[in-house]
Short mmCIF file of C-alpha atoms in Angstrom, two decimals:
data_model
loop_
_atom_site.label_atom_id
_atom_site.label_comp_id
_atom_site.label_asym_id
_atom_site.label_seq_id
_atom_site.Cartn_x
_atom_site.Cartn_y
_atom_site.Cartn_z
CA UNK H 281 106.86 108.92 109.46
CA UNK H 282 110.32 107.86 109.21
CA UNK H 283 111.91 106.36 112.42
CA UNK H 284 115.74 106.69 111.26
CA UNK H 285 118.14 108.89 109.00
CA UNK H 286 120.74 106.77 107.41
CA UNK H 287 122.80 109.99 107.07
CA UNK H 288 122.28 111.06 110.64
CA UNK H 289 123.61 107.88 111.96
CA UNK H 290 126.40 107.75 109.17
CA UNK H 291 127.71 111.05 110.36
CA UNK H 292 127.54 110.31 113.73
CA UNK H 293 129.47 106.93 113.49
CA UNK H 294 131.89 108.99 111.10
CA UNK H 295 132.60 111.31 113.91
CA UNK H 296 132.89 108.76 116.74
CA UNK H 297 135.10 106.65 114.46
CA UNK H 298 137.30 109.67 113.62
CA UNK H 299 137.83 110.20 117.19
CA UNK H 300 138.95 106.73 118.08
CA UNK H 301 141.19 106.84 114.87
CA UNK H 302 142.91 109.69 116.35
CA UNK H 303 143.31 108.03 119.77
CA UNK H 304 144.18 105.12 118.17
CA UNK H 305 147.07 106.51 116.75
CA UNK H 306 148.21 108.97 119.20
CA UNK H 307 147.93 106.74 121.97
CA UNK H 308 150.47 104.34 121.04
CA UNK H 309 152.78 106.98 120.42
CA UNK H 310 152.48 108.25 123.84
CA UNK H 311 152.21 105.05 125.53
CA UNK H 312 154.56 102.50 124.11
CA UNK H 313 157.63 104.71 125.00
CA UNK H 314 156.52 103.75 128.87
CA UNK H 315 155.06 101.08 128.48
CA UNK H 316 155.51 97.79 127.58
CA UNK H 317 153.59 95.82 124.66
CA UNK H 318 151.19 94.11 126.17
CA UNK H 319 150.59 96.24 129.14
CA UNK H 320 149.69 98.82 126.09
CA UNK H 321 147.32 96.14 124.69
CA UNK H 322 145.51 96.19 127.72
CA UNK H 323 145.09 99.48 128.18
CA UNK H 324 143.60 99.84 124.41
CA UNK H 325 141.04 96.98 125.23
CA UNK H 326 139.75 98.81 127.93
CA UNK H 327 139.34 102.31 125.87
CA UNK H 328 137.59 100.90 123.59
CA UNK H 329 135.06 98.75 125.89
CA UNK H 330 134.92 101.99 127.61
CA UNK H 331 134.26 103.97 124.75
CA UNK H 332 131.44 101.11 123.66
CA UNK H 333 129.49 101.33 126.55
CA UNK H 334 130.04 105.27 126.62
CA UNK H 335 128.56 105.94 122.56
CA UNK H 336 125.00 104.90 123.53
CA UNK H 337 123.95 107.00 125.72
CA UNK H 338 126.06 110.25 124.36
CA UNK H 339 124.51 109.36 120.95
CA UNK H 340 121.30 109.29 122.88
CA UNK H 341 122.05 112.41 124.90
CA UNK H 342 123.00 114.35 121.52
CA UNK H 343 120.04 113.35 119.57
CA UNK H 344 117.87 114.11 122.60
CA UNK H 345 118.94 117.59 122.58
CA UNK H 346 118.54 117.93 118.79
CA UNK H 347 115.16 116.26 118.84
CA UNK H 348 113.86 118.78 122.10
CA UNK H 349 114.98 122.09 119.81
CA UNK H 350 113.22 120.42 116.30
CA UNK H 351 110.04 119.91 118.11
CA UNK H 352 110.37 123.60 119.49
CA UNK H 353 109.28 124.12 115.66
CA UNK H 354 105.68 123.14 116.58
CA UNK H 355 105.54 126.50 118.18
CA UNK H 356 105.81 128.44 114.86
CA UNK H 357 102.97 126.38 112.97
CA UNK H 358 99.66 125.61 113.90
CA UNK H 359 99.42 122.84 116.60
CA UNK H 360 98.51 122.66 119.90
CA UNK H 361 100.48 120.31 122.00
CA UNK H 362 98.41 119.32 124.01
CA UNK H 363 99.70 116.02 125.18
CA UNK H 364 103.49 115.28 125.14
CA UNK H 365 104.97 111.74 125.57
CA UNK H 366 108.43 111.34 125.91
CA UNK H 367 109.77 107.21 124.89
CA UNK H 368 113.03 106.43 125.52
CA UNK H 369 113.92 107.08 121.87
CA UNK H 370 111.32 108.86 120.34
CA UNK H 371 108.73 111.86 121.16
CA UNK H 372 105.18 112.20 120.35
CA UNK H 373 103.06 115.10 120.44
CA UNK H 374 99.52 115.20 119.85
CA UNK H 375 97.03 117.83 118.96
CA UNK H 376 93.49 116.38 119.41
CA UNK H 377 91.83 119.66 118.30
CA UNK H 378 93.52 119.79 115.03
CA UNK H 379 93.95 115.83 115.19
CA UNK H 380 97.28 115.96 114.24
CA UNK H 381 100.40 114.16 115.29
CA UNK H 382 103.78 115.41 115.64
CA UNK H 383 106.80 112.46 115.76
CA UNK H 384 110.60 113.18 116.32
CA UNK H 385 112.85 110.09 116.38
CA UNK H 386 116.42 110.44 117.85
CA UNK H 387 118.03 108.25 114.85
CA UNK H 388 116.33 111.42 113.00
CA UNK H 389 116.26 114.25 115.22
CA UNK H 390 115.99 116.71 112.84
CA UNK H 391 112.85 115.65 111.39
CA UNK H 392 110.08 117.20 112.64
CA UNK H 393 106.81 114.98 111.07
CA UNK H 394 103.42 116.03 111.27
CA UNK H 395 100.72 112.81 110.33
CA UNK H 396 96.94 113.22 110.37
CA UNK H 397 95.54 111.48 113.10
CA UNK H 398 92.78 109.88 110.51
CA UNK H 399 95.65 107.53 109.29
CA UNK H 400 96.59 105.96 112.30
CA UNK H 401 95.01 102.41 112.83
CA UNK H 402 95.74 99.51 115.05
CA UNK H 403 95.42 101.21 117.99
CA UNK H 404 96.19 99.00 121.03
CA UNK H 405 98.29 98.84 124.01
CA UNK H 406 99.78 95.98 125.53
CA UNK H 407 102.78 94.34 127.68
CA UNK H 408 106.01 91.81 127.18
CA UNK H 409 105.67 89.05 129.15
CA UNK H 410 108.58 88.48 130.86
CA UNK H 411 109.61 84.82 133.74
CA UNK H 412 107.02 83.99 135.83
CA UNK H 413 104.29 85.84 134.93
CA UNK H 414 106.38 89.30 135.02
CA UNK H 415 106.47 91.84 132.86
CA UNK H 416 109.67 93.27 131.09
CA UNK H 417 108.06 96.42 129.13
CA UNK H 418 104.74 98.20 129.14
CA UNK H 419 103.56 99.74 125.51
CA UNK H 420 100.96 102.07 123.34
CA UNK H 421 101.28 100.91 119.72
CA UNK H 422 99.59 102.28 117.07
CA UNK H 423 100.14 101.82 112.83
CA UNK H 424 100.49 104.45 110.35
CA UNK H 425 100.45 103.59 106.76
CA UNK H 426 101.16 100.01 107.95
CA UNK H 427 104.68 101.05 109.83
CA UNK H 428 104.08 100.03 113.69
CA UNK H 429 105.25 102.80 116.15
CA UNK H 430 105.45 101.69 119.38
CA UNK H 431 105.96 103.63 122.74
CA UNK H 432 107.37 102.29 125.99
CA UNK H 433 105.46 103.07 128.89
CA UNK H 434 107.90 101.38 131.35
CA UNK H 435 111.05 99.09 129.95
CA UNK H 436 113.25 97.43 132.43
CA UNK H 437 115.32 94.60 132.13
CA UNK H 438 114.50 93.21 134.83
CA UNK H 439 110.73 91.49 135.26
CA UNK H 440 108.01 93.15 137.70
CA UNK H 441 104.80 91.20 138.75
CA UNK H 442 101.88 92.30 136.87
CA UNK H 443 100.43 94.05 139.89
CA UNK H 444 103.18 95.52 141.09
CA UNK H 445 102.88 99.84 140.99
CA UNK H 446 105.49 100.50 138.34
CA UNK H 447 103.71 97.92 135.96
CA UNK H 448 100.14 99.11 137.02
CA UNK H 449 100.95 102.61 136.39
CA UNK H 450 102.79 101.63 133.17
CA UNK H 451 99.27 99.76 131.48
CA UNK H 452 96.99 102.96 133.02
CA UNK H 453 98.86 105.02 131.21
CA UNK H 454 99.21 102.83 128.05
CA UNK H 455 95.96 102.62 127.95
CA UNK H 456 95.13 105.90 128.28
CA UNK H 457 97.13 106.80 125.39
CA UNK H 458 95.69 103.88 123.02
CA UNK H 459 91.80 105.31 124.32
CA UNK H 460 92.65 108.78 122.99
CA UNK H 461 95.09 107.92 119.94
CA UNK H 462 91.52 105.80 119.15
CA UNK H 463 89.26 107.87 120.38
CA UNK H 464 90.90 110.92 118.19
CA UNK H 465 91.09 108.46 115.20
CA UNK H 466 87.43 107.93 115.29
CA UNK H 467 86.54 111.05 115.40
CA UNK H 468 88.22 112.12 112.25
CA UNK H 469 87.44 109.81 110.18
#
C-alpha cells in the first residue's frame, strides 16, 4: 500500500505555487501605486503567512473529498465494508468476511488499495507519552509487507492524563481495532 503520490503532491504544489505567482505579480502592480514600499512589504509577508497556514488544511480538505468519492469504488467490487475508520489523513476499510483491507491515503487520494488481511503483521496498539505522565496521541498500528501504517485514535497537541475520557476512549477503541485487525489476521492465515 502506498501512503503518498509524488505526482499528486507535485501537482498540487504546482497549482498553489501558480496561484501565489500570479498574486505575486499582480499585487504589486495594484498596490505599490498606493502604497508605499515597505508598507507593501508588509502586506506581502502577511499573504503569504496567511496563505501558509491556509494550504494545509485546503490540501487536506481537497484530498478528503477525492479520497471519500475513490473509496465509493468499493461499492462496485466485491467488499463489504463493514468497519470504516476515518484517521486524520488516511481511511481504512475493512471487510472481515472476505478479510480484505481497503486503504486510501490523502497524499494519494486516488488510489483505491485493496491488501489481504493474511499479510498484515505486527498488530498492536499503543500511546505517545507525552509531560507528566500525559498522553499526546492514541494509535492502532499494524505492518504490511514491513511498511508500518499507523492510525490515530485521538492526536492533540496538547497532553491528557491517561485516565482522562478522551484518552480512555481513544485506547478502547485502539484496541479494539488491533483485537480484530489480529483476530482477522489469524484467521486467514
Amino acid at each position: 500500500m502506498k501512503k503518498t503520490s509524488l505526482s499528486y503532491i507535485c501537482t498540487f504544489a504546482g497549482i498553489i505555487l501558480a496561484v501565489g505567482a500570479i498574486v505575486g505579480v499582480a499585487a504589486p502592480l495594484i498596490i505599490s501605486h498606493t502604497l508605499n514600499a515597505s508598507l507593501f512589504g508588509v502586506f506581502f509577508f502577511l499573504y503569504l503567512v496567511v496563505a501558509g497556514i491556509l494550504i494545509y488544511p485546503l490540501f487536506t480538505k481537497i484530498s478528503g473529498n477525492i479520497a471519500e468519492k475513490t473509496l465509493k469504488k468499493l461499492d462496485n467490487m466485491e467488499f463489504d465494508e463493514q468497519n470504516t475508520f476515518y484517521a486524520g489523513t488516511s481511511i481504512l476499510s475493512i471487510d472481515f468476511d472476505r478479510g480484505k483491507l481497503a486503504y486510501v491515503s490523502f497524499f494519494n487520494p486516488k488510489d483505491l488499495q485493496i491488501a489481504d488481511v493474511s499479510s498484515v503483521d505486527r498488530v498492536k496498539s499503543g500511546y505517545v507519552k507525552g509531560p507528566l505522565g500525559g498522553a499526546t496521541c492514541v494509535y492502532f498500528e499494524f505492518y504490511y509487507k514491513n511498511k508500518r501504517y499507523r492510525f490515530a485514535t485521538f492526536a492533540s497537541n496538547h497532553a491528557y492524563m491517561i485516565r482522562s475520557q478522551e484518552v480512555q476512549t481513544a485506547i478502547s477503541k485502539a484496541d479494539m481495532y488491533s483485537e480484530m485487525l489480529e483476530n482477522a489476521a489469524k484467521a486467514r492465515r
